[in-house]
Coordinates of C-alpha atoms and ligand atoms in Angstrom, one line a residue:
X1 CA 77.8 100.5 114.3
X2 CA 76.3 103.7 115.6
X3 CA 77.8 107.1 114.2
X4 CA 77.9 110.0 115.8
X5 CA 78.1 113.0 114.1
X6 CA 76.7 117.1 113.7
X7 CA 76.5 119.2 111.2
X8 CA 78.5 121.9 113.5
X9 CA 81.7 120.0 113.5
X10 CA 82.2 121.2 109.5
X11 CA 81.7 124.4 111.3
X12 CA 85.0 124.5 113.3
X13 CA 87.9 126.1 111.4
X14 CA 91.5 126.6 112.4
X15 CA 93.2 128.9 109.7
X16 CA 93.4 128.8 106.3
X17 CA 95.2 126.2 104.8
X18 CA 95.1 124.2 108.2
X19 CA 95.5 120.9 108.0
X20 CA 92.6 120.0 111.0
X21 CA 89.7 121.3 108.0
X22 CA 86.2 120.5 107.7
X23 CA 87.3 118.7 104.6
X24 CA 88.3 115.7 106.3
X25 CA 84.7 115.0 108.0
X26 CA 83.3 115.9 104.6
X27 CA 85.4 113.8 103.0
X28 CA 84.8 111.0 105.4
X29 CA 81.1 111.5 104.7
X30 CA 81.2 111.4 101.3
X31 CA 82.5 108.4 101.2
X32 CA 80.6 106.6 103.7
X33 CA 77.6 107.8 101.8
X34 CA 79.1 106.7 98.8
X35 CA 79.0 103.2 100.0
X36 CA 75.8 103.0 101.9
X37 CA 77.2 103.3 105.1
X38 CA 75.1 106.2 106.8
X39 CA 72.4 104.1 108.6
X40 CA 72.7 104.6 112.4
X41 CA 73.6 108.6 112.9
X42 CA 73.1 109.9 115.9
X43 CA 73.1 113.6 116.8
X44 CA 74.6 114.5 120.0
X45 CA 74.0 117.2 122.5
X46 CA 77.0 119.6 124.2
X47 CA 78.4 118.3 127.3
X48 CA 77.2 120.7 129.9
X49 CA 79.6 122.0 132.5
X50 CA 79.6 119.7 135.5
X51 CA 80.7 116.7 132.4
X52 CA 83.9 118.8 131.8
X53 CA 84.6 119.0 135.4
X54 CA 85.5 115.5 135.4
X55 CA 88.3 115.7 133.2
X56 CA 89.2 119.2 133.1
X57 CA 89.9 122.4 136.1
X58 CA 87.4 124.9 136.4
X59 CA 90.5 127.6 135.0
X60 CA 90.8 125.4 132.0
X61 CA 87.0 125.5 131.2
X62 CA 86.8 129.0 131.9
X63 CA 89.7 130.2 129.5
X64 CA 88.1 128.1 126.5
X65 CA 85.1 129.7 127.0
X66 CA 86.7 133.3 127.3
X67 CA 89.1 133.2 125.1
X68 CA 87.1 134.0 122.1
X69 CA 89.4 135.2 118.9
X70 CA 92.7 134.5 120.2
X71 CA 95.8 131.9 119.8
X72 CA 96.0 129.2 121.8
X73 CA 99.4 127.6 121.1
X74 CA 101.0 128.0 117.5
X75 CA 98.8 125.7 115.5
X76 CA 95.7 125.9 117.7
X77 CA 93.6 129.2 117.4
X78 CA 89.9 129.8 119.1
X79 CA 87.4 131.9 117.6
X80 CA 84.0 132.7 119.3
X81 CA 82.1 129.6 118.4
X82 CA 85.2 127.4 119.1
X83 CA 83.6 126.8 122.5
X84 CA 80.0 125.5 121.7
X85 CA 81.9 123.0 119.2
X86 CA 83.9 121.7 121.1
X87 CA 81.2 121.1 123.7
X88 CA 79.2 119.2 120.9
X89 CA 82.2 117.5 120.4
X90 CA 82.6 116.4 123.9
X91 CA 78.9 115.6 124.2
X92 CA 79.2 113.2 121.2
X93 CA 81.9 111.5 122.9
X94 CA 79.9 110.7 125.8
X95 CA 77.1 109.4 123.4
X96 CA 79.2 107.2 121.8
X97 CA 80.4 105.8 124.9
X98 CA 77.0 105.1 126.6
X99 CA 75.4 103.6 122.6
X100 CA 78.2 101.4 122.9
X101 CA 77.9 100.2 126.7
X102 CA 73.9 100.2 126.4
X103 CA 73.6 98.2 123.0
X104 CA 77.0 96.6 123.5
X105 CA 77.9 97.3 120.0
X106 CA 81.0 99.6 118.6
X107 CA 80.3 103.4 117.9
X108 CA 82.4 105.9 116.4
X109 CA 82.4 109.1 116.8
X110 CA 83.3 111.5 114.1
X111 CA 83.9 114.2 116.7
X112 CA 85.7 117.9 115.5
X113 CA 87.4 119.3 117.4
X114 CA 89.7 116.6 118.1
X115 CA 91.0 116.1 122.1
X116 CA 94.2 113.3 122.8
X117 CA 96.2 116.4 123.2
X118 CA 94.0 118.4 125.7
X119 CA 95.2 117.5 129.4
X120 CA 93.4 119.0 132.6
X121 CA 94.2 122.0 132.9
X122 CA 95.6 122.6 129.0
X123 CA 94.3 122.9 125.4
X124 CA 96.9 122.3 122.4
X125 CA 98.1 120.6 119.4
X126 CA 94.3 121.5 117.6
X127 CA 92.4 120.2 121.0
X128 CA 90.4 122.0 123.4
X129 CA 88.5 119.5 125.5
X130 CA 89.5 115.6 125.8
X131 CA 86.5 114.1 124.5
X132 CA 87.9 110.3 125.1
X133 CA 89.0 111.0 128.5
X134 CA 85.2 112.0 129.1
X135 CA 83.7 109.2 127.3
X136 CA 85.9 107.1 129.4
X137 CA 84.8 108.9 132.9
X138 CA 81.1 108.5 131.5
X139 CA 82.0 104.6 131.3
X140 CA 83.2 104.8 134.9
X141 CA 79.6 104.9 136.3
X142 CA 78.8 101.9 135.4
X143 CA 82.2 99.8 135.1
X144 CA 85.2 99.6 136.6
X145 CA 88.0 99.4 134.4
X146 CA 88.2 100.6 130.7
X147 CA 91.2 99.8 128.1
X148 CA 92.2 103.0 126.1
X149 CA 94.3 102.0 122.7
X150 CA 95.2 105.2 121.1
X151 CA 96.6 104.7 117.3
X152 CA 97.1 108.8 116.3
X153 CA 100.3 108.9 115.4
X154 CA 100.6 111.6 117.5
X155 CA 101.0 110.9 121.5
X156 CA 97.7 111.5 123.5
X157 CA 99.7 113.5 126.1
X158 CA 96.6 115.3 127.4
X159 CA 95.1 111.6 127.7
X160 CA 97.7 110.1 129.6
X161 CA 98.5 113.0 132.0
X162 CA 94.4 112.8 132.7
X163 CA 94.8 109.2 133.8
X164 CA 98.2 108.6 134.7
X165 CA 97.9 107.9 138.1
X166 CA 95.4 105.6 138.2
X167 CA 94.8 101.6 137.2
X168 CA 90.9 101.6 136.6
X169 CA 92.2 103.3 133.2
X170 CA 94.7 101.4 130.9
X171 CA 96.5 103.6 128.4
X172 CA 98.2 102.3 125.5
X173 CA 99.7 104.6 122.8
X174 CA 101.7 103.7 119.5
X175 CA 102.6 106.6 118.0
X176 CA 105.8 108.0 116.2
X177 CA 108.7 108.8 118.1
X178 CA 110.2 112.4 117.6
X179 CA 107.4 114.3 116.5
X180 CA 105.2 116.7 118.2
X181 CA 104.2 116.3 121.6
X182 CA 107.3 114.9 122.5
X183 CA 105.9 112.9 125.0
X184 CA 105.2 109.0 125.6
X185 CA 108.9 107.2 126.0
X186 CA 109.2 103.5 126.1
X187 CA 110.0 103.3 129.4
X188 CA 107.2 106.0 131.1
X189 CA 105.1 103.6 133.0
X190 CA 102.2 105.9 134.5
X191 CA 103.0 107.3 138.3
X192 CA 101.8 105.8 141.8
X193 CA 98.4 103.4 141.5
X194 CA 98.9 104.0 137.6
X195 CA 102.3 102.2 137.1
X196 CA 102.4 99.6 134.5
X197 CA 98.9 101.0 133.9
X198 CA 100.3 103.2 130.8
X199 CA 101.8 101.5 127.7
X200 CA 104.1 103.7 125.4
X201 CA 105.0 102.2 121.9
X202 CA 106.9 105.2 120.2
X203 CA 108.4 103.6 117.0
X204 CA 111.2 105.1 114.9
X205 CA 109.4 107.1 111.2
X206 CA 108.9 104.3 108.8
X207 CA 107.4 102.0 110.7
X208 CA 104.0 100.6 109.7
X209 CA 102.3 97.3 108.9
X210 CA 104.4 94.5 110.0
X211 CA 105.4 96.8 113.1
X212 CA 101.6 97.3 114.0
X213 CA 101.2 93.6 114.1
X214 CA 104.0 92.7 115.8
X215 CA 103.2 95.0 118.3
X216 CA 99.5 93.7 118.1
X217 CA 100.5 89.9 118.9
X218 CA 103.3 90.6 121.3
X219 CA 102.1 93.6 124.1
X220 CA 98.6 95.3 122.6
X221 CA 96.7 92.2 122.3
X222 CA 98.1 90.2 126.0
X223 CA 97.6 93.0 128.1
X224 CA 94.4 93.8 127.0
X225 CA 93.3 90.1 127.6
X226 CA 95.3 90.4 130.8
X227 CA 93.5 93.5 132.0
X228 CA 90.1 92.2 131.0
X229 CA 88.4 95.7 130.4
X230 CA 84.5 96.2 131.3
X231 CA 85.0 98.6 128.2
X232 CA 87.1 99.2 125.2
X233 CA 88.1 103.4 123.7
X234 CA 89.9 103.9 120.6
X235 CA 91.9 107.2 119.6
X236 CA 91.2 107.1 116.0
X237 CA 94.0 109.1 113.9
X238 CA 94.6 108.4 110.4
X239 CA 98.1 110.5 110.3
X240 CA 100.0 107.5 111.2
X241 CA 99.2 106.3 107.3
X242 CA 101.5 106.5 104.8
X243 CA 100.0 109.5 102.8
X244 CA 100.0 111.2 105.6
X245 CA 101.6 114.7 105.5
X246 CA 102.0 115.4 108.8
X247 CA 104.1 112.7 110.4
X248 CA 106.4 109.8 108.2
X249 CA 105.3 106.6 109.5
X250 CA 103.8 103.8 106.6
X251 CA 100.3 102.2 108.2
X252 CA 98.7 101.2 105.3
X253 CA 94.6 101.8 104.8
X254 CA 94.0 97.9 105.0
X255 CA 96.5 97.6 108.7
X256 CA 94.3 100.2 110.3
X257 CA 91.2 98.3 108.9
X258 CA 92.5 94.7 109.8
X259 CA 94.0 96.2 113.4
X260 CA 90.4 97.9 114.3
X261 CA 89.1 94.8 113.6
X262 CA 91.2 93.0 115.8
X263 CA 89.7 95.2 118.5
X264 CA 86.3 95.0 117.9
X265 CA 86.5 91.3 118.0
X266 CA 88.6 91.3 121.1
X267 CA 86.0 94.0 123.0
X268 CA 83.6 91.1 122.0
X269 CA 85.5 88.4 123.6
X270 CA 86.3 90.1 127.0
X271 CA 83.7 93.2 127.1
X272 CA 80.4 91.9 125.1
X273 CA 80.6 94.0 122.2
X274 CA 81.5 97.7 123.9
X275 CA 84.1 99.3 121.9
X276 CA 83.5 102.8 121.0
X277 CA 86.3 104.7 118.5
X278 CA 86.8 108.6 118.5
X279 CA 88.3 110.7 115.4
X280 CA 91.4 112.1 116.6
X281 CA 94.1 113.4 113.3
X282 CA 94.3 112.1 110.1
X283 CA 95.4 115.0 107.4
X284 CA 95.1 113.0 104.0
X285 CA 91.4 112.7 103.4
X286 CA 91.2 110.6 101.0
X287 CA 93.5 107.8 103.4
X288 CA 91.1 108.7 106.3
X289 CA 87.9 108.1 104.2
X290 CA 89.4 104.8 103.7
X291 CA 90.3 104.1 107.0
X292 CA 87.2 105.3 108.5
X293 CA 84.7 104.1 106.0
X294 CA 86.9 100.5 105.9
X295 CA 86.4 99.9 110.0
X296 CA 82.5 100.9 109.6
X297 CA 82.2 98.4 106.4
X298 CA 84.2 96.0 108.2
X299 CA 81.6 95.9 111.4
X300 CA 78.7 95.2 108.9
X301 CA 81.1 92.4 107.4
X302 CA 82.0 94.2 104.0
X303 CA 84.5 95.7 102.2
X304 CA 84.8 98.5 101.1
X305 CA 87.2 100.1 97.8
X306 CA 90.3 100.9 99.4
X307 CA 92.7 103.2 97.9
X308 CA 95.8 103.2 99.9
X309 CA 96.9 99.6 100.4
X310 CA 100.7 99.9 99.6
X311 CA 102.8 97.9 102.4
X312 CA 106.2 99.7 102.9
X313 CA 107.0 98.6 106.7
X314 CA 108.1 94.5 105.3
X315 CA 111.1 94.4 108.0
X316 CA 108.9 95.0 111.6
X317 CA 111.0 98.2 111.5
X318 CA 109.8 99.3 115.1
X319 CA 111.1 96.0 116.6
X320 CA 113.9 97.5 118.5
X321 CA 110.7 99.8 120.5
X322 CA 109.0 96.3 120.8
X323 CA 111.4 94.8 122.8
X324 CA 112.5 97.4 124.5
X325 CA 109.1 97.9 125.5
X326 CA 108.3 94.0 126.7
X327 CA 111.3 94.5 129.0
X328 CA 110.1 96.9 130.6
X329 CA 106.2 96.5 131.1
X330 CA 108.0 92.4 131.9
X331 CA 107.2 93.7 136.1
X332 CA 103.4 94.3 135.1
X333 CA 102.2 92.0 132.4
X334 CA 102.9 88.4 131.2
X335 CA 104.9 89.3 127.7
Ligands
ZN1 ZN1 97.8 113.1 115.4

């Protein structure tokens, strides 16, 4: 598994005491170092400007680069090199997409800033560009249809509003229901060409590892093998974990590990291998260490010490979400 990473990405800060901190790549590299898991890093170079025009509006490029020292929403601040970050970060993204495609192997990106919650023509919720939404258009080139499964606990609003008129992109989003951005219902379907081409899974806070697999065997896993994606994109956010002290769902460390490698082996049944995952959230780093060091481990086929295996979730509390949810993509997919 290639990993893409740069030493600039520890360089992007928020505020003090934010919870999107360059401790959670270092503690992510620390542990993959740890257990001998740094082999294939690759450093990336910044998107130029013509790659952000195919995601984002000329106005929305332009204020990110402007804005300098300034507040972007309430927990989303720019300082001046905000902007050449987050055009690594972008740049890494499109790496990680084109490794994966040309070696047809997974990559993961271990991008800062984050992006899910950038749209086109908006920054927010600790995002400035969409770096998944550009690794997806990079794909684009040479494919024809790619299969987004974003698993922040968060909803990738900027994500889906980039692609949520179209059905060359598939969108599909658990995340907890409630929370911040208050987007992604059950029953929002994507808009003209797009319907039934976005996939909203918003459980109810507790949810976790029997919900994720429920959800894996009864909608995630048969519309991806109904769609038959030329290319797989994962939104990698450890918050939906139970340490997580942003958001009060229960996915365990060894769910997100056993579910990303549900995906991998499913990108290497209908897409030869080309699966690439991007960091997204995640605010306890000792839980995303696990998770992230666990899905690179669990490529190479080992295992790695995981800390945070508790299962709370025994009673598929999100079951309600999955049916609701079955009943409603029922006009679009065979569920
Ligand atoms: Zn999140």
């Amino acid at each position: 598994m290639t990993i893409i990473y740069h030493p600039q990405f520890l360089n992007h800060y928020q505020d003090s005491y934010h919870p999107e901190s360059p401790q959670r790549l270092v503690a992510i590299n620390a542990k993959l170092e740890e257990e001998n898991l740094l082999e294939d890093v690759l450093t990336p170079d910044p998107a130029s400007m013509n790659d952000l025009e195919r995601v984002h509006t000329k106005d929305h490029i332009e204020f990110i680069r402007r804005v300098g020292e300034g507040r972007i929403d309430m927990d989303t601040v720019s300082h001046k090199e905000t902007f050449e970050i987050a055009l690594l970060a972008a740049g890494g993204a499109m790496e990680a997409a084109q490794k994966s495609y040309l070696e047809k192997k997974p990559a993961m990106g271990l991008l800062r800033p984050p992006g899910h919650h950038a749209g086109p023509d908006y920054a927010g919720g600790f995002c400035y560009f969409n770096n998944l939404a550009l690794a997806a258009e990079t794909l684009l080139q040479d494919v024809k249809k790619v299969a987004i499964v974003d698993i922040d606990v968060h909803h990738g609003n900027g994500t889906s509003d980039i692609f949520c008129k179209r059905s060359d992109v598939l969108y599909l989003s658990t995340h907890q229901w409630g929370i911040y951005p208050g987007t992604g219902p059950f029953n929002y379907i994507g808009e003209e060409d797009g319907q039934g081409f976005t996939v909203n899974l918003p459980f109810p806070s507790r949810s976790g590892d029997t919900t994720y697999d429920a959800a894996w065997e009864e909608i995630i896993s048969p519309i991806l093998n109904q769609y038959k994606p030329e290319a797989m994109l994962v939104s990698v956010g450890g918050d939906a974990h139970y340490m997580d002290p942003l958001a009060s769902l229960t996915w365990s460390s060894l769910g997100y590990v056993g579910f990303a490698d549900k995906l991998i082996k499913t990108a290497r049944q209908l897409c030869e291998g080309r699966i690439s995952f991007y960091l997204e959230g995640g605010y306890h780093t000792g839980a995303l260490a696990d998770i992230i060091a666990g899905i690179v481990a669990k490529f190479r086929n080992e295992e790695t010490p995981i800390f945070f295996g508790e299962i709370y979730d025994l009673d598929v509390l999100g079951k309600e979400t999955i049916e609701r949810v079955k009943e409603i993509q029922a006009s679009y997919w065979n569920l």
